[in-house]
Short mmCIF file of C-alpha atoms and ligand atoms in Angstrom, two decimals:
data_model
loop_
_atom_site.label_atom_id
_atom_site.label_comp_id
_atom_site.label_asym_id
_atom_site.label_seq_id
_atom_site.Cartn_x
_atom_site.Cartn_y
_atom_site.Cartn_z
CA MET A 1 46.75 209.78 -84.43
CA GLU A 2 46.54 210.45 -80.72
CA ILE A 3 49.69 210.27 -78.63
CA PHE A 4 49.62 208.70 -75.19
CA VAL A 5 52.63 208.69 -72.87
CA ASP A 6 53.65 205.17 -71.98
CA SER A 7 54.76 205.99 -68.47
CA ALA A 8 53.70 206.17 -64.84
CA ASP A 9 56.31 208.83 -64.11
CA LEU A 10 54.48 212.01 -63.16
CA GLU A 11 57.41 214.26 -64.08
CA GLU A 12 57.42 212.78 -67.60
CA ILE A 13 53.64 212.94 -67.88
CA LYS A 14 53.59 216.60 -66.81
CA LYS A 15 56.30 217.47 -69.33
CA ALA A 16 54.49 215.71 -72.18
CA GLU A 17 51.32 217.50 -71.15
CA GLU A 18 53.21 220.81 -71.27
CA TYR A 19 54.43 220.04 -74.79
CA GLY A 20 50.76 219.83 -75.70
CA VAL A 21 51.11 216.52 -77.53
CA CYS A 22 49.65 214.06 -75.12
CA SER A 23 46.04 213.01 -74.71
CA GLY A 24 46.53 210.02 -72.49
CA VAL A 25 48.70 207.79 -70.39
CA THR A 26 49.19 204.04 -70.29
CA THR A 27 50.62 202.39 -67.21
CA ASN A 28 51.36 198.82 -66.28
CA PRO A 29 52.72 197.23 -63.09
CA SER A 30 56.31 197.47 -64.39
CA LEU A 31 55.92 201.19 -65.18
CA ILE A 32 54.36 201.82 -61.75
CA LYS A 33 57.30 199.96 -60.14
CA LYS A 34 59.76 202.14 -62.07
CA ALA A 35 57.98 205.33 -60.94
CA VAL A 36 57.76 204.15 -57.30
CA ASP A 37 61.45 203.11 -57.29
CA LYS A 38 62.40 206.55 -58.65
CA LEU A 39 60.46 208.31 -55.88
CA LYS A 40 61.97 206.05 -53.21
CA GLY A 41 65.41 206.65 -54.72
CA LYS A 42 64.88 210.38 -54.16
CA GLY A 43 63.92 209.68 -50.55
CA GLU A 44 60.30 210.67 -51.18
CA LYS A 45 57.38 208.98 -49.43
CA VAL A 46 55.13 207.14 -51.85
CA ASN A 47 51.40 207.54 -51.64
CA ILE A 48 50.38 205.65 -54.73
CA GLU A 49 46.73 206.66 -54.44
CA SER A 50 47.38 210.40 -54.49
CA TYR A 51 50.08 209.86 -57.13
CA ILE A 52 47.59 208.19 -59.50
CA ASN A 53 45.04 210.85 -58.60
CA THR A 54 47.47 213.50 -59.83
CA ILE A 55 48.12 211.56 -63.05
CA CYS A 56 44.36 211.46 -63.72
CA LYS A 57 44.02 215.19 -62.95
CA THR A 58 47.00 216.07 -65.14
CA ILE A 59 45.52 214.25 -68.12
CA GLY A 60 42.07 215.72 -67.54
CA ARG A 61 38.60 215.01 -68.81
CA ASN A 62 39.38 214.83 -72.50
CA GLY A 63 42.13 212.27 -72.08
CA SER A 64 42.54 208.67 -71.06
CA VAL A 65 44.49 206.97 -68.28
CA SER A 66 44.96 203.20 -68.44
CA LEU A 67 45.44 201.40 -65.14
CA GLU A 68 46.13 197.68 -65.02
CA VAL A 69 44.73 194.95 -62.76
CA VAL A 70 46.99 192.39 -61.11
CA SER A 71 44.82 189.29 -60.51
CA LEU A 72 44.95 186.45 -62.99
CA ASP A 73 41.37 185.18 -62.70
CA ALA A 74 38.31 186.86 -64.16
CA THR A 75 36.50 187.35 -60.85
CA GLY A 76 39.58 188.91 -59.25
CA MET A 77 40.27 191.13 -62.27
CA VAL A 78 36.69 192.38 -62.39
CA LYS A 79 36.75 193.17 -58.66
CA GLU A 80 40.05 195.05 -59.00
CA ALA A 81 38.88 196.86 -62.13
CA GLU A 82 35.72 198.03 -60.35
CA HIS A 83 37.83 199.17 -57.42
CA LEU A 84 40.28 201.12 -59.63
CA TYR A 85 37.44 202.60 -61.64
CA ARG A 86 35.48 203.68 -58.56
CA LYS A 87 38.55 205.20 -56.94
CA PHE A 88 40.08 207.02 -59.89
CA ASN A 89 37.46 207.62 -62.56
CA SER A 90 35.74 210.12 -60.28
CA VAL A 91 38.86 212.34 -60.51
CA ALA A 92 38.50 213.27 -64.19
CA GLU A 93 36.32 210.59 -65.81
CA ASN A 94 39.19 209.33 -67.91
CA VAL A 95 40.06 205.87 -66.60
CA ALA A 96 40.30 202.75 -68.75
CA ILE A 97 41.17 199.41 -67.22
CA LYS A 98 43.94 197.32 -68.70
CA ILE A 99 43.13 193.64 -68.86
CA PRO A 100 45.59 191.15 -70.35
CA ILE A 101 44.03 189.35 -73.30
CA SER A 102 45.03 186.12 -71.59
CA THR A 103 46.45 185.60 -68.14
CA SER A 104 47.75 182.09 -68.66
CA THR A 105 51.48 181.68 -68.23
CA LYS A 106 51.80 178.50 -70.25
CA ASP A 107 50.07 176.50 -72.93
CA ASP A 108 48.16 173.99 -70.81
CA GLU A 109 46.42 176.51 -68.53
CA GLU A 110 43.04 178.24 -68.65
CA HIS A 111 43.32 180.90 -71.37
CA TYR A 112 40.02 182.72 -71.23
CA GLU A 113 40.05 184.59 -67.92
CA GLY A 114 41.15 187.78 -69.65
CA LEU A 115 38.41 187.55 -72.25
CA LYS A 116 35.80 186.79 -69.59
CA ALA A 117 36.90 189.84 -67.60
CA ILE A 118 36.87 192.07 -70.71
CA SER A 119 33.36 190.92 -71.54
CA MET A 120 32.03 191.38 -67.99
CA LEU A 121 33.56 194.84 -67.57
CA SER A 122 32.45 196.05 -70.99
CA LYS A 123 28.89 194.96 -70.22
CA LYS A 124 29.08 197.01 -67.01
CA GLY A 125 30.16 200.05 -69.06
CA ILE A 126 33.74 200.09 -67.76
CA PRO A 127 36.12 200.90 -70.64
CA VAL A 128 38.74 198.21 -71.17
CA ASN A 129 42.16 198.43 -72.76
CA ALA A 130 43.01 194.84 -73.79
CA THR A 131 46.72 194.50 -73.25
CA LEU A 132 49.52 192.04 -74.06
CA VAL A 133 48.05 191.55 -77.54
CA MET A 134 50.58 189.72 -79.72
CA THR A 135 48.45 188.47 -82.64
CA PRO A 136 45.66 189.77 -84.90
CA GLU A 137 43.51 186.89 -83.65
CA GLN A 138 43.85 188.03 -80.05
CA ALA A 139 43.01 191.57 -81.16
CA LEU A 140 39.85 190.32 -82.89
CA LEU A 141 38.77 188.39 -79.80
CA ALA A 142 39.43 191.41 -77.55
CA ALA A 143 37.34 193.67 -79.77
CA LYS A 144 34.56 191.08 -80.03
CA SER A 145 34.37 190.78 -76.26
CA GLY A 146 33.84 194.53 -75.98
CA ALA A 147 37.27 196.13 -75.40
CA LYS A 148 37.31 199.86 -76.13
CA TYR A 149 41.05 199.79 -76.82
CA VAL A 150 43.25 196.99 -78.12
CA SER A 151 47.00 197.27 -77.48
CA PRO A 152 49.32 195.28 -79.75
CA PHE A 153 52.86 195.11 -78.32
CA ALA A 154 54.91 195.92 -81.41
CA GLY A 155 58.34 196.04 -79.76
CA ARG A 156 57.90 192.74 -77.96
CA ILE A 157 57.10 191.00 -81.26
CA ASP A 158 60.31 192.41 -82.74
CA ASP A 159 62.16 191.16 -79.63
CA TRP A 160 60.60 187.73 -80.05
CA ILE A 161 61.59 187.41 -83.71
CA ARG A 162 65.13 188.64 -82.99
CA LYS A 163 65.46 186.33 -79.99
CA ASN A 164 64.38 183.34 -82.06
CA LEU A 165 67.07 184.29 -84.57
CA GLY A 166 69.67 184.45 -81.81
CA MET A 167 70.31 188.11 -82.60
CA LYS A 168 71.85 190.48 -80.05
CA PHE A 169 69.97 193.78 -79.71
CA GLU A 170 69.33 196.76 -77.45
CA LYS A 171 65.78 197.65 -76.43
CA GLY A 172 65.67 200.81 -78.57
CA ASP A 173 67.15 199.24 -81.72
CA TYR A 174 65.17 199.69 -84.93
CA PHE A 175 63.61 196.56 -86.41
CA PRO A 176 62.50 196.85 -90.04
CA ALA A 177 58.72 196.96 -90.52
CA GLU A 178 59.07 194.66 -93.54
CA GLY A 179 60.86 192.08 -91.39
CA ILE A 180 64.27 190.50 -91.73
CA ARG A 181 65.60 187.58 -93.74
CA LYS A 182 67.80 184.71 -92.68
CA LYS A 183 69.40 182.74 -95.49
CA GLY A 184 66.94 184.41 -97.86
CA LYS A 185 63.90 183.36 -95.80
CA LEU A 186 61.67 186.05 -94.28
CA MET A 187 61.48 185.41 -90.53
CA ASP A 188 58.05 185.62 -88.91
CA ASP A 189 55.91 184.83 -85.92
CA ASN A 190 53.13 182.79 -87.44
CA GLY A 191 52.89 185.10 -90.45
CA VAL A 192 53.63 188.34 -88.60
CA VAL A 193 57.01 189.68 -89.76
CA SER A 194 57.42 192.61 -87.33
CA GLY A 195 55.66 194.58 -84.62
CA VAL A 196 54.60 197.18 -87.17
CA ASP A 197 53.27 194.36 -89.37
CA LEU A 198 51.20 193.17 -86.38
CA VAL A 199 49.63 196.63 -86.06
CA ARG A 200 49.02 196.72 -89.84
CA LYS A 201 47.26 193.36 -89.84
CA ILE A 202 45.04 194.29 -86.88
CA LEU A 203 44.05 197.58 -88.55
CA GLU A 204 43.24 195.73 -91.79
CA VAL A 205 40.94 193.30 -90.01
CA PHE A 206 39.25 196.02 -87.97
CA ARG A 207 38.70 198.18 -91.06
CA LYS A 208 37.32 195.26 -93.05
CA TYR A 209 34.55 194.68 -90.50
CA ASP A 210 34.16 198.26 -89.29
CA ILE A 211 35.19 197.21 -85.79
CA GLN A 212 34.98 200.22 -83.49
CA ALA A 213 37.69 199.31 -80.96
CA LYS A 214 40.62 201.72 -81.11
CA VAL A 215 44.05 200.28 -81.76
CA ILE A 216 46.81 201.54 -79.47
CA ALA A 217 50.24 200.75 -80.91
CA ALA A 218 52.15 199.86 -77.74
CA SER A 219 55.61 198.71 -76.76
CA LEU A 220 57.13 201.23 -79.16
CA ARG A 221 60.88 201.51 -78.87
CA ASN A 222 62.08 204.25 -81.25
CA TYR A 223 60.81 207.18 -83.29
CA ARG A 224 60.98 205.38 -86.62
CA GLN A 225 58.57 202.77 -85.32
CA VAL A 226 56.27 205.64 -84.27
CA ARG A 227 56.44 207.01 -87.84
CA GLU A 228 55.64 203.60 -89.28
CA VAL A 229 52.56 203.04 -87.13
CA ALA A 230 51.47 206.62 -87.90
CA GLU A 231 51.76 205.85 -91.62
CA LEU A 232 49.39 202.93 -91.07
CA GLY A 233 46.79 205.29 -89.62
CA VAL A 234 46.76 203.69 -86.19
CA HIS A 235 44.31 205.43 -83.84
CA ILE A 236 46.72 205.91 -80.94
CA ALA A 237 50.42 205.40 -80.28
CA THR A 238 51.50 205.07 -76.68
CA ILE A 239 55.07 206.26 -76.59
CA PRO A 240 57.75 206.14 -73.88
CA PHE A 241 58.80 209.65 -72.87
CA ASN A 242 62.40 209.23 -74.08
CA VAL A 243 61.06 208.34 -77.54
CA ILE A 244 58.74 211.40 -77.53
CA GLU A 245 61.83 213.49 -76.84
CA GLU A 246 63.80 211.72 -79.62
CA MET A 247 61.03 212.59 -82.08
CA ILE A 248 61.90 216.29 -82.00
CA LYS A 249 65.60 216.06 -82.80
CA HIS A 250 67.42 216.51 -86.11
CA PRO A 251 70.98 217.79 -86.76
CA LYS A 252 69.75 220.09 -89.57
CA THR A 253 67.26 221.64 -87.13
CA PHE A 254 70.13 222.30 -84.68
CA GLU A 255 72.20 223.75 -87.52
CA GLY A 256 69.30 225.94 -88.68
CA VAL A 257 68.84 227.40 -85.21
CA VAL A 258 72.55 228.29 -85.03
CA LYS A 259 72.51 229.96 -88.47
CA PHE A 260 69.28 231.91 -87.86
CA SER A 261 70.64 233.12 -84.52
CA GLU A 262 73.93 234.22 -86.13
CA ASP A 263 72.12 236.10 -88.90
CA VAL A 264 69.91 238.30 -86.74
CA VAL A 265 70.68 241.90 -87.75
CA PRO A 266 70.40 244.62 -85.03
CA GLU A 267 67.48 246.27 -86.89
CA TYR A 268 65.50 243.04 -86.67
CA ARG A 269 66.44 242.43 -83.02
CA GLY A 270 65.32 246.02 -82.33
CA LEU A 271 61.76 245.01 -83.18
CA PHE A 272 61.58 243.06 -79.96
CA GLY A 273 62.51 245.99 -77.76
C1 E4P B 1 51.55 199.83 -72.87
O1 E4P B 1 50.34 199.74 -72.83
C2 E4P B 1 52.45 198.69 -72.59
O2 E4P B 1 52.30 198.26 -71.29
C3 E4P B 1 53.88 199.07 -72.88
O3 E4P B 1 53.90 199.75 -74.12
C4 E4P B 1 54.85 197.89 -72.89
O4 E4P B 1 56.08 198.31 -73.38
P1 E4P B 1 57.41 197.43 -73.27
O5 E4P B 1 57.23 196.23 -74.14
O6 E4P B 1 58.49 198.32 -73.76
O7 E4P B 1 57.54 197.06 -71.83
#
């Protein structure tokens, strides 16, 4: 499983790169806003173009950097995607363009602009990361229309199920992969019982038909969810930096370090000069 950093924060991206665990980055307009606000907060001038340039350079040729469009119609998205691709793919040939699977904001609107854009861009050879995927059906459509990556939003499905149950929760709270029951009934979103279950179902469909699109488990909120999507054999997990840092910690590891340090005899320390 590849690990991408789900962040537009260059400091975080550089650290993850230093840890040697990260082969890509996924951004979205909210993550870019967070990074820009942080820079402004520090009184720094923001040059978003050179900032993204540095992200692409940091990740390098063997990685992947997802950049998202902002228009809601296919023509606009394709234009923006071509612009982003022209501008940033030349840096390290690692750019993928994030296109929402659908850009409609309610039920009675046009739903296919995202798919049209994915299809047009894929035919032009521009790699697409289909984003905001909330169902296996959307994932199938994204892959069929040519997306290179398909990003199911695991955490947001957990949020949705919890919200419908009227549950209070914090963003990082664990939600059981096997779902939760209310009055004995397993709660679901049209048959999907958790974000991890969404990823599982997409992988099952893709494997059944040997679909080549790579699944990026996205909207991950805690390390246990990362473990669960890893157990499913997902291709990529895009992980917020704070969760990458959580993944390393265990009290018995801390304790072990203390004990080993206490037990170093002078003869052994002498080896190191
Ligand atoms: C990544 O591609 C997504 O944009 C991101 O994982 C969304 O995460 P969130 O649901 O925590 O905002």
